[in-house]
Amino acid sequence: MQSSSINRRKFLQLSGLTGTGFLLGLTKSGFAGQAVTAFKNIDAAYAFTPLINIDSSGQITIFNTRPEIGQGTFQSVPSLIAEELEVSLDQVVIKQTGGEKIFGNTQWVGGSSSVRESYTALRKVGASAREMLVKAASENWAVPASECYAEQGKIFHRPTGKSFTYGQLAEKASKYEVPKEPVLKDPKDFKLLGKPTPRPDVPPKSSGEAVFGIDAVLPGMVYASVERSPVFGGKIISYDDTAAKLVKGVTGVYTCNRIIGTKKYEGVAVVAENYWAAVQGRKALKVKWDPGANASFNTKDYEQSLRNAAKKEGLPHKPIGDFDGAFASAPVKLEALYETPFVSHSPIEPMNCLASWHDTDKLDIWVSTQVPGDLKESVAKYYNIAEDNLKLNVTFNGGGFGRRLIHDFVYEAVDLSKKAGKPVKVIWSREDDTKQGPFRPPTFSAMKAGLSPDGKPLAFQHKVISPAIDAIMNPGFDPSKVDQTMVEGISDQKYEIPNIKNAFVYVAADIPMLWWRAVTSTTLAFSHECFIDEMAVKAKKDPLQYRLDMLTKESDSKNVLLKLKEVSGWDKPLPLGWGRGIAHHEFFAGLCGYVVEVSKKDKGVKLEKIFAVIDMGTVVNPDTVKAQVEGAAVMALTAAIKGGITFDKGQTVQSNFNNNPLVRINEIPEVQVHILTNGGPVIKGAGEPGLPTFAPALCNAVFAATGKRVRKLPFDIRNVV
């Protein structure tokens, strides 16, 4: 490694972050094979991600670039490094990064990607540090490196039992060239990976010590509550803040903007010494709105427009064979239309952000976010300040589900802090969160199938009719092309059908929409797997065996179905009045399947048993995987049987959990989670795959128990017959 001269500013930046030990990390595309001290190669330090810092006192810091939103990255990411570094998590300090360029472009969570995109690279970081420390110790003792080994934060000399702590070796080790291909541990020797490991974020969250965005405080800060147009896109005509300013504690009233992709929404904010005063002042505001073109938007008419559009040919998406010819000549034909609604994200921690300007070009932000890297870059660019002048403090997230992938609430706080000249904390109420969105878009699916006389599939169509998230988020959206997000996963299924016609029909809706947990697979798996069930029933075949008959080649999908058959006791008879349903779905985030059993209760059904099989390849923490699948099942059940989001006269009808409820604990039985692992590469995630296939498995079970086919969500589970 070549030394380089540095200026005082860069020295202070780096030494302030790292102390006097060494850093080891990743490039933006993978393993770096570089290390730096605070005294050399500073320019290189800013080009890669320093994830380990060991200082001379022996303190080991592992930087977590993946925000913790409840999915377990505060444990999984450090564990990948710690396993190879030969330290336990209680020996290290875990620090969350804040969007700094020095940490690269891995600072985000979404798409169940945190582990599957960095499993090997993160292990290499730990293994390289270990090999460098071993080399330093062997040179100090003048013994072969093969006689030395790492354990519990020390390097031992096997013949004599002598040892050095990592802190004693850090400075020497940092001077070596980093091994580009370090030797990774044999999985049979793992102490952390693959084991049920306690999560270090759970104790502080349980005791109340953990800091979420909504907990952040600053001396002299004020609070803001924002009145926004009840109709999306409405403009301020005028407002009277006389009564608002009479509320004790109110310090000012300002306009502000909320930005979502290509859309900018106006608001009037009441700023006060405490949140209660801000809310009361907001209630006293008198705002006159021009509702604009969305004033007549309503769910009934929009859903009818989707049904009407189902008759259109649509834009083709990865066709196979000749569907039209095969369908026309098929002896048996099936058609069905499946419908899903707008849905809110509803994370338990509502949107909030604390922003504080210093002078005119320096800004501090405290926020729960899924994308600190993008947030820092975007906000700095929008306000034309240097990224180094924006200090981003990333806290724990009280749920994300995709909602915290954008920065609309951050822009409000930053805007108001500049206008008020003080640190401002914006807090959304639950009503704000429910009414203002953004929402998961509705998707309708027009399904067709042609079967042979004995039920074999000859032709299959899945036509998606929906708005497009990209139309909101991307200024270059082209309605003449398929929005790949809106047809997600439908062409990835392994069913061996000779003629397939997938298509997309775009129907615009000027409503803020955003990615939801498992994105569009949450709606398309419902229609896809329920219609496969309809085909099995028409063919008079067992639904599970019908699927297996279309999977003659070896595949992960086939393995999941076979495991479901085993763990659910599929071939065993059910009690009288019970029904059993199955579904599985593979998409960008992974693969999971369910068997759901229900019993008839009066006019409805009751959930009795839930079996889940998730295919993982390799697992970091099986406890976390099980928790993720259990949570996904609960979220999927909420979307399937609760109210969804509707609109009337351009306004959201639902307002809080009273009319946009969540599933209660008594409404769902134990979820038995089975994890398929083969020791292969981690190519599948855990946080999202457990969600899409729960609803179709449930609805297929409802049909098996009652003979009633559910084709529209949400449905009333208490009244299906």
XYZ file of C-alpha atoms in Angstrom, residues 3-714:
712
model
C 1.279 6.206 1.589
C -0.052 9.592 0.549
C 0.038 13.099 1.860
C -3.168 14.338 3.444
C -4.591 17.681 4.325
C -5.654 18.594 7.847
C -9.387 18.510 7.053
C -9.341 14.945 5.744
C -7.184 13.811 8.634
C -9.680 15.198 11.128
C -12.622 13.700 9.252
C -11.189 10.221 9.294
C -9.457 10.209 12.659
C -12.588 11.589 14.283
C -14.500 8.633 12.933
C -12.047 5.831 13.510
C -9.528 6.555 16.217
C -6.049 5.081 15.668
C -6.825 1.552 14.586
C -7.441 0.227 11.108
C -10.426 0.103 8.817
C -11.413 -2.680 6.497
C -14.341 -2.733 4.129
C -16.155 -3.095 0.830
C -16.082 -1.272 -2.441
C -19.432 -0.329 -3.912
C -19.323 -3.516 -5.958
C -17.876 -5.963 -3.461
C -14.824 -6.825 -1.385
C -12.158 -4.124 -1.429
C -8.992 -5.755 -0.221
C -7.776 -2.491 1.298
C -7.071 -1.189 4.771
C -6.157 2.272 6.014
C -5.028 3.976 9.145
C -5.808 7.522 10.106
C -2.371 8.488 8.841
C -2.180 7.153 5.302
C -4.133 6.547 2.124
C -6.973 8.811 3.145
C -8.197 9.235 -0.433
C -8.558 5.477 -0.772
C -10.466 5.419 2.494
C -13.195 7.506 0.968
C -13.552 5.132 -1.963
C -14.551 2.059 -0.025
C -16.664 1.067 2.923
C -14.829 0.741 6.239
C -16.841 -1.763 8.204
C -14.387 -2.799 10.921
C -12.461 -0.491 13.203
C -10.100 -1.844 15.847
C -8.409 0.755 17.989
C -5.340 0.435 20.152
C -7.405 0.086 23.330
C -8.902 -3.113 21.941
C -12.375 -1.766 21.187
C -13.798 -3.406 18.102
C -16.434 -1.471 16.175
C -18.476 -2.980 13.382
C -20.430 -0.543 11.257
C -23.884 -1.614 10.144
C -24.830 -0.035 6.837
C -28.282 -1.611 6.734
C -30.884 0.253 8.833
C -32.716 -1.798 11.433
C -36.452 -1.692 10.722
C -37.326 -4.757 12.789
C -36.013 -7.297 10.283
C -32.807 -8.072 12.204
C -29.974 -6.397 10.273
C -28.535 -4.960 13.481
C -27.621 -8.575 14.256
C -27.268 -10.266 10.859
C -24.886 -7.818 9.159
C -22.397 -7.589 12.065
C -22.642 -11.377 12.543
C -21.355 -12.036 9.020
C -18.236 -10.037 9.839
C -17.882 -11.197 13.445
C -18.073 -14.869 12.483
C -14.925 -14.637 10.386
C -13.244 -12.157 12.719
C -13.690 -14.682 15.544
C -15.479 -12.412 17.984
C -18.907 -12.616 19.563
C -21.369 -9.762 19.232
C -21.067 -8.919 22.918
C -17.392 -8.114 22.245
C -18.118 -5.441 19.671
C -19.762 -2.061 19.438
C -22.270 -1.872 16.585
C -22.713 1.541 15.014
C -25.306 2.516 12.438
C -23.999 4.473 9.480
C -25.600 7.719 8.411
C -25.357 7.934 4.656
C -21.691 9.003 4.589
C -19.984 8.491 1.236
C -17.195 6.668 3.009
C -19.614 3.800 3.610
C -20.567 3.352 -0.033
C -23.932 2.637 -1.627
C -25.088 -0.305 0.505
C -26.827 1.978 3.001
C -30.417 0.954 2.460
C -32.864 -1.827 3.207
C -35.570 -3.127 0.926
C -36.247 -6.061 -1.324
C -35.074 -8.512 1.351
C -31.571 -7.802 0.057
C -29.411 -7.048 3.088
C -27.962 -10.532 3.586
C -28.428 -12.096 0.168
C -26.524 -9.285 -1.574
C -23.548 -9.216 0.773
C -23.214 -12.619 2.458
C -19.822 -13.569 1.011
C -18.414 -10.050 0.751
C -19.056 -9.313 4.421
C -17.500 -12.602 5.468
C -14.411 -11.699 3.425
C -14.104 -8.448 5.342
C -13.938 -10.332 8.637
C -11.681 -13.066 7.284
C -9.182 -10.590 5.831
C -8.922 -8.737 9.113
C -8.386 -12.032 10.897
C -5.574 -13.065 8.539
C -3.858 -9.696 8.910
C -4.006 -9.937 12.683
C -2.630 -13.485 12.574
C 0.237 -12.292 10.384
C 1.032 -9.456 12.791
C 1.138 -11.834 15.760
C 3.274 -14.406 13.957
C 5.829 -11.747 13.051
C 5.914 -10.468 16.626
C 6.648 -13.988 17.863
C 8.815 -14.894 14.855
C 6.789 -18.054 14.325
C 4.928 -19.464 11.314
C 1.430 -18.051 10.831
C 0.178 -21.634 10.646
C 0.936 -21.982 14.355
C -1.386 -19.090 15.217
C -5.145 -18.921 15.416
C -7.846 -16.375 16.268
C -10.399 -16.790 19.010
C -12.551 -14.412 21.058
C -10.715 -11.241 20.030
C -7.204 -12.602 20.497
C -4.499 -14.304 18.437
C -3.050 -17.369 20.147
C 0.205 -19.237 19.548
C -0.844 -22.872 19.614
C 2.432 -24.441 20.923
C 3.014 -21.953 23.787
C -0.435 -20.597 24.564
C 0.809 -17.015 24.279
C -1.662 -14.435 23.042
C -2.095 -10.883 21.797
C -5.330 -8.941 21.849
C -6.545 -7.496 18.592
C -5.928 -4.026 19.994
C -2.259 -4.817 20.530
C -1.912 -5.923 16.920
C -4.120 -3.365 15.170
C -1.501 -0.805 14.210
C 0.925 -3.394 12.864
C -1.786 -5.297 11.037
C -3.054 -2.172 9.313
C 0.215 -1.808 7.415
C -0.190 -5.042 5.471
C -1.744 -5.454 2.089
C -5.203 -6.893 2.573
C -5.718 -10.450 1.293
C -8.049 -10.258 -1.689
C -9.165 -13.869 -1.352
C -8.959 -14.724 2.354
C -9.721 -18.259 3.442
C -13.304 -18.424 4.709
C -14.352 -20.694 7.539
C -15.951 -24.040 6.880
C -19.648 -23.675 7.769
C -19.336 -26.642 10.134
C -17.116 -24.421 12.304
C -19.578 -21.529 12.525
C -20.304 -20.204 15.994
C -22.813 -17.507 14.996
C -24.103 -18.115 11.491
C -26.940 -20.569 11.201
C -27.475 -20.572 14.958
C -30.402 -19.074 16.894
C -28.598 -15.964 18.118
C -29.925 -13.277 20.489
C -30.407 -9.951 18.740
C -28.483 -7.076 20.357
C -31.257 -4.598 19.565
C -33.909 -6.480 21.551
C -32.770 -5.618 25.133
C -32.642 -1.829 24.541
C -35.962 -1.958 22.688
C -37.529 -3.930 25.532
C -36.221 -1.550 28.197
C -37.089 1.629 26.322
C -33.454 2.677 25.909
C -33.460 2.286 22.122
C -33.776 5.537 20.202
C -36.290 5.660 17.358
C -36.795 8.716 15.193
C -39.746 9.844 17.264
C -37.533 9.811 20.410
C -34.977 12.297 19.077
C -34.708 15.594 20.962
C -32.575 18.720 20.716
C -32.286 21.724 23.035
C -34.616 24.477 21.899
C -36.440 22.371 19.367
C -40.061 22.981 18.440
C -42.760 20.676 17.076
C -44.777 20.865 13.897
C -48.110 19.401 12.831
C -48.982 19.847 9.170
C -52.419 20.371 7.646
C -52.478 18.900 4.152
C -55.145 18.964 1.470
C -57.739 16.234 2.059
C -57.772 15.795 -1.733
C -54.441 14.745 -3.203
C -52.900 17.537 -5.230
C -55.105 20.241 -3.725
C -53.634 23.764 -3.713
C -53.801 26.414 -0.991
C -56.084 29.282 -1.914
C -55.706 31.043 1.429
C -55.444 30.332 5.142
C -56.345 32.168 8.339
C -53.962 31.412 11.218
C -55.403 33.957 13.682
C -56.989 31.392 15.987
C -54.033 29.028 15.674
C -51.613 31.669 16.908
C -53.779 32.272 19.966
C -53.143 28.705 21.179
C -50.661 28.775 24.044
C -47.264 27.521 22.901
C -47.734 28.159 19.189
C -44.710 30.017 17.833
C -45.486 30.284 14.136
C -47.416 29.088 11.084
C -45.653 28.331 7.806
C -46.313 26.696 4.478
C -44.225 23.692 3.492
C -43.965 21.093 0.761
C -44.159 17.314 0.779
C -42.335 15.692 -2.141
C -43.099 12.194 -3.463
C -41.291 11.346 -6.672
C -42.570 13.734 -9.322
C -45.328 15.107 -7.091
C -45.227 18.082 -4.734
C -48.015 18.505 -2.163
C -48.633 21.742 -0.272
C -49.233 21.998 3.455
C -49.699 24.516 6.261
C -47.711 23.743 9.403
C -48.323 24.941 12.928
C -45.091 25.123 14.906
C -45.223 25.108 18.682
C -43.224 24.539 21.847
C -44.842 21.137 22.339
C -46.670 18.670 20.145
C -50.020 19.126 21.886
C -49.996 22.847 21.161
C -49.017 22.200 17.543
C -51.968 19.832 17.103
C -54.430 22.193 18.783
C -53.155 25.058 16.675
C -53.587 22.982 13.563
C -57.198 22.250 14.506
C -57.772 26.003 14.815
C -56.410 26.719 11.335
C -58.803 27.765 8.604
C -57.455 26.664 5.231
C -59.255 27.162 1.937
C -58.239 24.542 -0.609
C -58.644 24.279 -4.358
C -59.132 20.484 -4.587
C -58.151 20.315 -8.240
C -58.771 17.503 -10.689
C -58.932 14.731 -8.074
C -62.038 16.063 -6.338
C -64.264 13.498 -8.010
C -61.988 10.469 -7.607
C -63.744 7.546 -5.921
C -63.086 3.859 -5.464
C -66.290 2.620 -7.078
C -65.698 4.392 -10.376
C -61.988 3.647 -10.460
C -62.495 -0.062 -9.854
C -65.065 -0.114 -12.649
C -62.521 1.519 -14.949
C -60.109 -1.306 -14.114
C -62.768 -3.884 -14.938
C -63.513 -2.139 -18.229
C -59.820 -2.014 -19.083
C -59.526 -5.768 -18.540
C -61.081 -6.129 -21.998
C -58.045 -4.477 -23.602
C -55.291 -6.549 -25.159
C -52.568 -5.008 -23.014
C -48.810 -4.801 -23.483
C -47.196 -8.245 -23.796
C -44.747 -9.402 -21.150
C -42.431 -12.348 -21.893
C -44.879 -14.477 -23.907
C -44.244 -18.174 -24.494
C -45.638 -20.114 -27.453
C -48.974 -19.296 -29.084
C -51.489 -18.572 -26.348
C -54.237 -17.267 -28.622
C -54.199 -20.320 -30.857
C -53.894 -22.796 -27.988
C -56.673 -21.145 -25.997
C -59.014 -20.952 -28.977
C -58.659 -24.659 -29.671
C -58.607 -25.840 -26.040
C -61.499 -28.220 -25.211
C -61.868 -26.729 -21.728
C -61.683 -23.010 -20.994
C -61.604 -21.021 -17.747
C -61.740 -17.272 -17.127
C -61.761 -15.236 -13.923
C -61.124 -11.689 -12.719
C -59.303 -11.147 -9.423
C -59.322 -7.815 -7.587
C -57.184 -6.288 -4.823
C -57.477 -2.814 -3.231
C -55.324 0.111 -2.206
C -53.612 -0.717 1.113
C -51.838 1.485 3.674
C -48.404 0.736 5.126
C -49.381 1.657 8.710
C -46.036 1.191 10.486
C -46.498 1.452 14.231
C -44.073 4.381 14.432
C -45.735 7.124 12.379
C -43.688 9.341 10.097
C -41.466 11.840 11.879
C -38.276 13.787 11.374
C -36.188 16.230 13.389
C -34.218 18.731 11.296
C -31.883 21.506 12.388
C -30.172 24.065 10.184
C -26.915 25.758 11.175
C -26.145 28.959 9.325
C -27.401 28.637 5.764
C -25.525 25.596 4.528
C -25.236 23.083 7.369
C -27.982 20.677 8.331
C -28.515 17.946 10.925
C -31.288 15.365 10.583
C -32.554 12.667 12.969
C -34.865 10.204 11.269
C -36.134 6.651 10.948
C -35.340 5.791 7.337
C -34.755 2.769 5.143
C -32.428 4.634 2.766
C -29.886 6.857 4.554
C -27.545 6.936 1.554
C -30.203 8.132 -0.864
C -31.737 10.477 1.710
C -28.467 12.283 2.349
C -27.661 12.607 -1.332
C -31.179 13.716 -2.326
C -31.712 16.296 0.422
C -28.241 17.786 -0.028
C -28.841 18.119 -3.761
C -32.321 19.606 -3.322
C -31.050 22.299 -0.936
C -27.793 22.796 -2.844
C -25.465 22.068 0.066
C -22.390 19.858 0.235
C -23.127 16.334 1.435
C -20.390 16.732 4.033
C -22.475 19.574 5.511
C -25.439 17.279 6.128
C -25.141 15.163 9.262
C -27.639 12.320 9.160
C -28.427 10.482 12.392
C -30.139 7.191 11.548
C -32.207 5.761 14.372
C -34.066 2.495 14.830
C -37.188 2.280 12.660
C -40.557 1.379 14.163
C -41.498 -0.524 11.019
C -40.838 0.266 7.384
C -42.642 -2.022 4.913
C -41.465 0.280 2.115
C -43.017 3.443 3.572
C -39.638 4.782 4.704
C -38.052 4.381 1.276
C -39.014 7.968 0.429
C -38.365 11.292 2.150
C -41.606 13.280 1.930
C -41.812 13.814 5.696
C -38.101 14.698 5.801
C -38.546 17.513 3.283
C -41.317 18.940 5.454
C -39.092 19.064 8.536
C -36.091 20.466 6.677
C -38.229 23.147 5.040
C -39.815 24.162 8.344
C -36.526 24.290 10.236
C -35.147 26.710 7.688
C -38.243 28.921 7.926
C -38.544 28.778 11.728
C -34.827 29.228 12.348
C -34.909 26.448 14.948
C -34.697 22.678 15.169
C -38.138 21.421 14.104
C -39.588 17.999 14.703
C -42.446 17.064 12.378
C -44.719 14.310 13.699
C -47.470 12.736 11.666
C -50.582 11.615 13.490
C -52.072 8.195 12.820
C -54.791 9.986 10.855
C -52.127 11.661 8.713
C -50.465 8.318 8.123
C -53.723 6.611 7.120
C -55.240 9.373 5.004
C -52.202 10.786 3.249
C -50.567 7.584 2.031
C -48.712 6.721 -0.089
C -50.502 3.421 -0.661
C -49.922 0.048 -2.234
C -51.662 0.272 -5.617
C -54.642 -1.924 -6.465
C -54.157 -4.587 -9.114
C -56.813 -6.474 -11.014
C -55.867 -9.684 -12.826
C -57.731 -11.090 -15.798
C -56.942 -14.802 -15.876
C -57.529 -17.329 -18.644
C -56.612 -20.969 -19.066
C -57.160 -23.614 -21.701
C -57.097 -27.253 -20.594
C -57.080 -30.616 -22.311
C -59.981 -33.007 -21.621
C -57.958 -34.638 -18.847
C -57.111 -31.268 -17.287
C -53.563 -30.675 -18.509
C -52.782 -26.965 -18.981
C -52.452 -25.978 -22.631
C -52.623 -22.187 -22.369
C -52.365 -19.679 -19.515
C -52.847 -15.920 -19.326
C -52.223 -13.458 -16.511
C -53.180 -9.921 -17.545
C -52.460 -7.242 -14.933
C -54.700 -4.152 -14.941
C -53.482 -1.428 -12.601
C -51.996 2.002 -12.064
C -48.200 2.223 -11.898
C -45.905 3.191 -9.044
C -43.382 4.279 -11.657
C -45.820 6.904 -12.946
C -45.495 8.656 -9.572
C -41.829 8.021 -8.842
C -40.167 8.281 -12.246
C -40.270 11.477 -14.323
C -39.392 9.378 -17.363
C -42.347 7.007 -17.008
C -43.499 5.719 -20.394
C -47.083 4.368 -20.433
C -46.407 2.641 -23.748
C -44.049 0.217 -21.991
C -44.686 -2.468 -19.376
C -44.031 -1.278 -15.820
C -41.933 -4.215 -14.666
C -42.850 -3.619 -11.016
C -46.539 -4.091 -11.776
C -46.038 -7.501 -13.430
C -43.508 -8.671 -10.890
C -43.028 -12.408 -10.543
C -45.724 -13.652 -12.904
C -43.177 -14.780 -15.499
C -40.859 -16.310 -12.876
C -43.085 -19.224 -11.914
C -41.675 -22.619 -12.812
C -44.937 -24.206 -13.996
C -44.371 -26.008 -17.285
C -47.158 -24.627 -19.465
C -46.485 -24.597 -23.228
C -48.339 -21.388 -24.106
C -48.284 -18.358 -21.800
C -49.488 -14.827 -22.405
C -48.712 -12.268 -19.707
C -49.772 -8.669 -20.276
C -50.069 -5.253 -18.629
C -52.838 -2.674 -18.967
C -52.111 0.732 -17.438
C -54.991 2.685 -15.888
C -53.849 5.996 -14.412
C -54.673 7.101 -10.874
C -53.363 10.379 -9.469
C -52.959 8.993 -5.964
C -49.574 8.743 -4.200
C -48.472 5.114 -4.442
C -45.388 3.324 -3.199
C -43.757 -0.064 -2.832
C -45.314 -2.135 -0.059
C -43.758 -5.137 1.667
C -43.187 -7.711 -1.119
C -44.453 -5.068 -3.549
C -46.773 -6.311 -6.316
C -46.229 -9.989 -5.573
C -48.631 -9.440 -2.673
C -51.459 -9.009 -5.157
C -50.326 -11.039 -8.154
C -49.566 -14.209 -6.189
C -53.162 -14.084 -4.933
C -54.647 -14.164 -8.422
C -52.011 -16.479 -9.888
C -52.178 -19.190 -7.240
C -55.942 -19.023 -6.749
C -56.442 -19.459 -10.481
C -54.073 -22.426 -10.529
C -56.400 -23.873 -7.901
C -59.394 -23.208 -10.148
C -57.609 -25.120 -12.896
C -56.969 -28.052 -10.530
C -60.632 -28.140 -9.496
C -61.757 -28.029 -13.125
C -59.380 -30.906 -13.865
C -60.718 -32.773 -10.812
C -57.193 -33.104 -9.469
C -55.675 -32.649 -6.030
C -54.414 -29.000 -5.937
C -50.960 -29.894 -4.643
C -50.477 -32.806 -7.016
C -51.732 -30.669 -9.902
C -48.932 -28.205 -9.203
C -46.343 -30.969 -8.935
C -47.508 -32.391 -12.249
C -46.536 -29.061 -13.833
C -43.082 -29.215 -12.198
C -41.463 -32.283 -13.705
C -37.988 -30.691 -13.593
C -36.051 -30.257 -10.379
C -36.548 -26.796 -8.911
C -36.740 -24.929 -5.619
C -40.477 -24.546 -6.217
C -40.901 -28.294 -6.418
C -38.864 -28.774 -3.236
C -41.007 -26.248 -1.348
C -44.216 -27.983 -2.399
C -42.884 -31.404 -1.422
C -41.816 -30.068 1.967
C -45.249 -28.506 2.457
C -46.835 -31.827 1.640
C -44.688 -33.479 4.288
C -44.976 -30.990 7.162
C -48.703 -30.334 6.729
C -49.697 -33.975 6.491
C -51.434 -33.103 3.230
C -52.617 -36.620 2.527
C -54.190 -37.091 5.953
C -57.976 -36.573 6.140
C -59.253 -33.399 7.791
C -62.033 -33.129 10.368
C -65.527 -32.686 8.949
C -66.146 -29.099 7.830
C -62.460 -28.269 7.412
C -60.718 -27.158 4.230
C -57.063 -27.058 3.225
C -55.415 -24.685 0.749
C -51.942 -24.386 -0.734
C -49.993 -21.708 -2.570
C -46.384 -20.836 -3.372
C -44.746 -18.025 -5.313
C -41.220 -17.142 -6.405
C -40.164 -13.554 -7.096
C -37.142 -11.285 -6.818
C -36.980 -11.487 -3.014
C -37.285 -15.241 -2.647
C -39.630 -18.196 -2.389
C -42.134 -19.292 0.240
C -45.222 -21.456 0.323
C -48.132 -22.040 2.697
C -50.655 -24.648 3.575
C -53.587 -23.127 5.457
C -56.373 -25.059 7.164
C -59.741 -23.514 8.069
C -62.979 -24.775 9.579
C -66.541 -23.680 8.805
C -68.062 -21.464 11.502
C -71.644 -20.403 10.870
C -71.471 -18.377 7.633
C -67.739 -17.909 7.789
C -64.522 -19.780 8.489
C -61.950 -19.889 11.274
C -58.203 -20.200 10.760
C -57.055 -23.442 12.368
C -53.520 -24.244 11.228
C -50.802 -22.519 9.213
C -47.739 -24.249 7.768
C -45.046 -22.226 6.007
C -41.978 -23.404 4.115
C -39.396 -20.819 3.098
C -36.453 -21.657 0.860
C -33.270 -19.945 1.994
C -30.140 -21.750 0.799
C -28.170 -20.553 3.820
C -29.442 -18.917 7.014
C -27.769 -16.386 9.285
C -30.254 -16.534 12.168
C -33.136 -19.029 11.951
C -34.990 -17.285 14.784
C -35.100 -14.092 12.750
C -36.282 -15.930 9.642
C -39.121 -17.524 11.587
C -40.104 -14.158 13.080
C -40.115 -12.584 9.624
C -42.386 -15.262 8.176
C -44.730 -15.072 11.169
C -44.948 -11.296 10.823
C -45.497 -11.571 7.071
C -48.394 -13.963 7.641
C -50.018 -11.517 10.057
C -49.567 -8.623 7.638
C -50.920 -10.697 4.751
C -53.966 -11.727 6.775
C -54.645 -8.074 7.607
C -54.566 -7.162 3.911
C -56.791 -10.134 3.054
C -59.637 -9.757 5.575
C -59.588 -6.168 6.827
C -60.916 -3.067 5.136
C -58.276 -1.781 2.773
C -58.219 1.864 1.645
C -61.090 3.467 -0.268
C -61.764 6.952 -1.617
C -64.798 9.187 -1.995
C -64.872 12.700 -3.449
C -61.105 12.581 -3.752
C -60.577 11.889 -0.051
C -59.419 8.824 1.859
C -62.382 7.318 3.705
C -60.337 5.527 6.375
C -58.680 7.532 9.127
C -57.249 5.329 11.896
C -57.103 1.760 13.176
C -60.800 1.875 14.029
C -61.723 1.738 10.340
C -58.386 0.518 8.954
C -57.759 -2.221 11.518
C -54.916 -4.642 12.052
C -55.306 -8.338 12.801
C -55.538 -9.080 16.544
C -53.633 -11.880 18.246
C -56.749 -14.007 18.678
C -57.435 -13.966 14.935
C -54.430 -16.020 13.877
C -53.123 -19.371 15.141
C -49.495 -20.405 15.466
C -47.521 -20.198 12.233
C -45.338 -23.289 11.889
C -42.284 -22.153 9.929
C -39.992 -24.633 8.228
C -36.749 -23.404 6.644
C -35.244 -25.193 3.659
C -31.461 -24.932 3.620
C -29.031 -26.715 1.348
C -25.867 -24.828 2.241
C -25.905 -23.082 -1.114
C -25.449 -19.383 -1.779
C -27.821 -16.935 -0.189
C -29.939 -15.822 -3.129
C -33.265 -15.514 -1.370
C -34.478 -13.136 1.304
C -36.557 -13.610 4.437
C -38.477 -10.412 5.103
C -40.811 -10.385 2.105
C -41.274 -13.914 0.649
C -43.542 -14.959 3.524
C -46.231 -12.462 2.553
C -47.502 -13.037 -1.040
C -48.678 -16.651 -0.776
C -50.595 -16.475 2.487
C -53.747 -14.907 0.990
C -54.091 -17.397 -1.888
C -53.482 -20.352 0.442
C -56.172 -18.967 2.764
C -58.662 -18.358 -0.048
C -58.006 -21.777 -1.526
C -58.714 -23.254 1.913
C -61.955 -21.253 2.076
C -63.034 -22.800 -1.213
C -62.126 -26.283 -0.021
C -64.233 -25.812 3.131
C -67.208 -23.909 1.720
C -67.231 -24.180 -2.085
C -67.070 -20.359 -2.207
C -64.347 -18.928 -4.453
C -62.894 -15.646 -3.142
C -61.751 -13.492 -6.040
C -61.796 -10.067 -4.410
C -59.831 -8.804 -1.423
C -60.494 -7.929 1.269
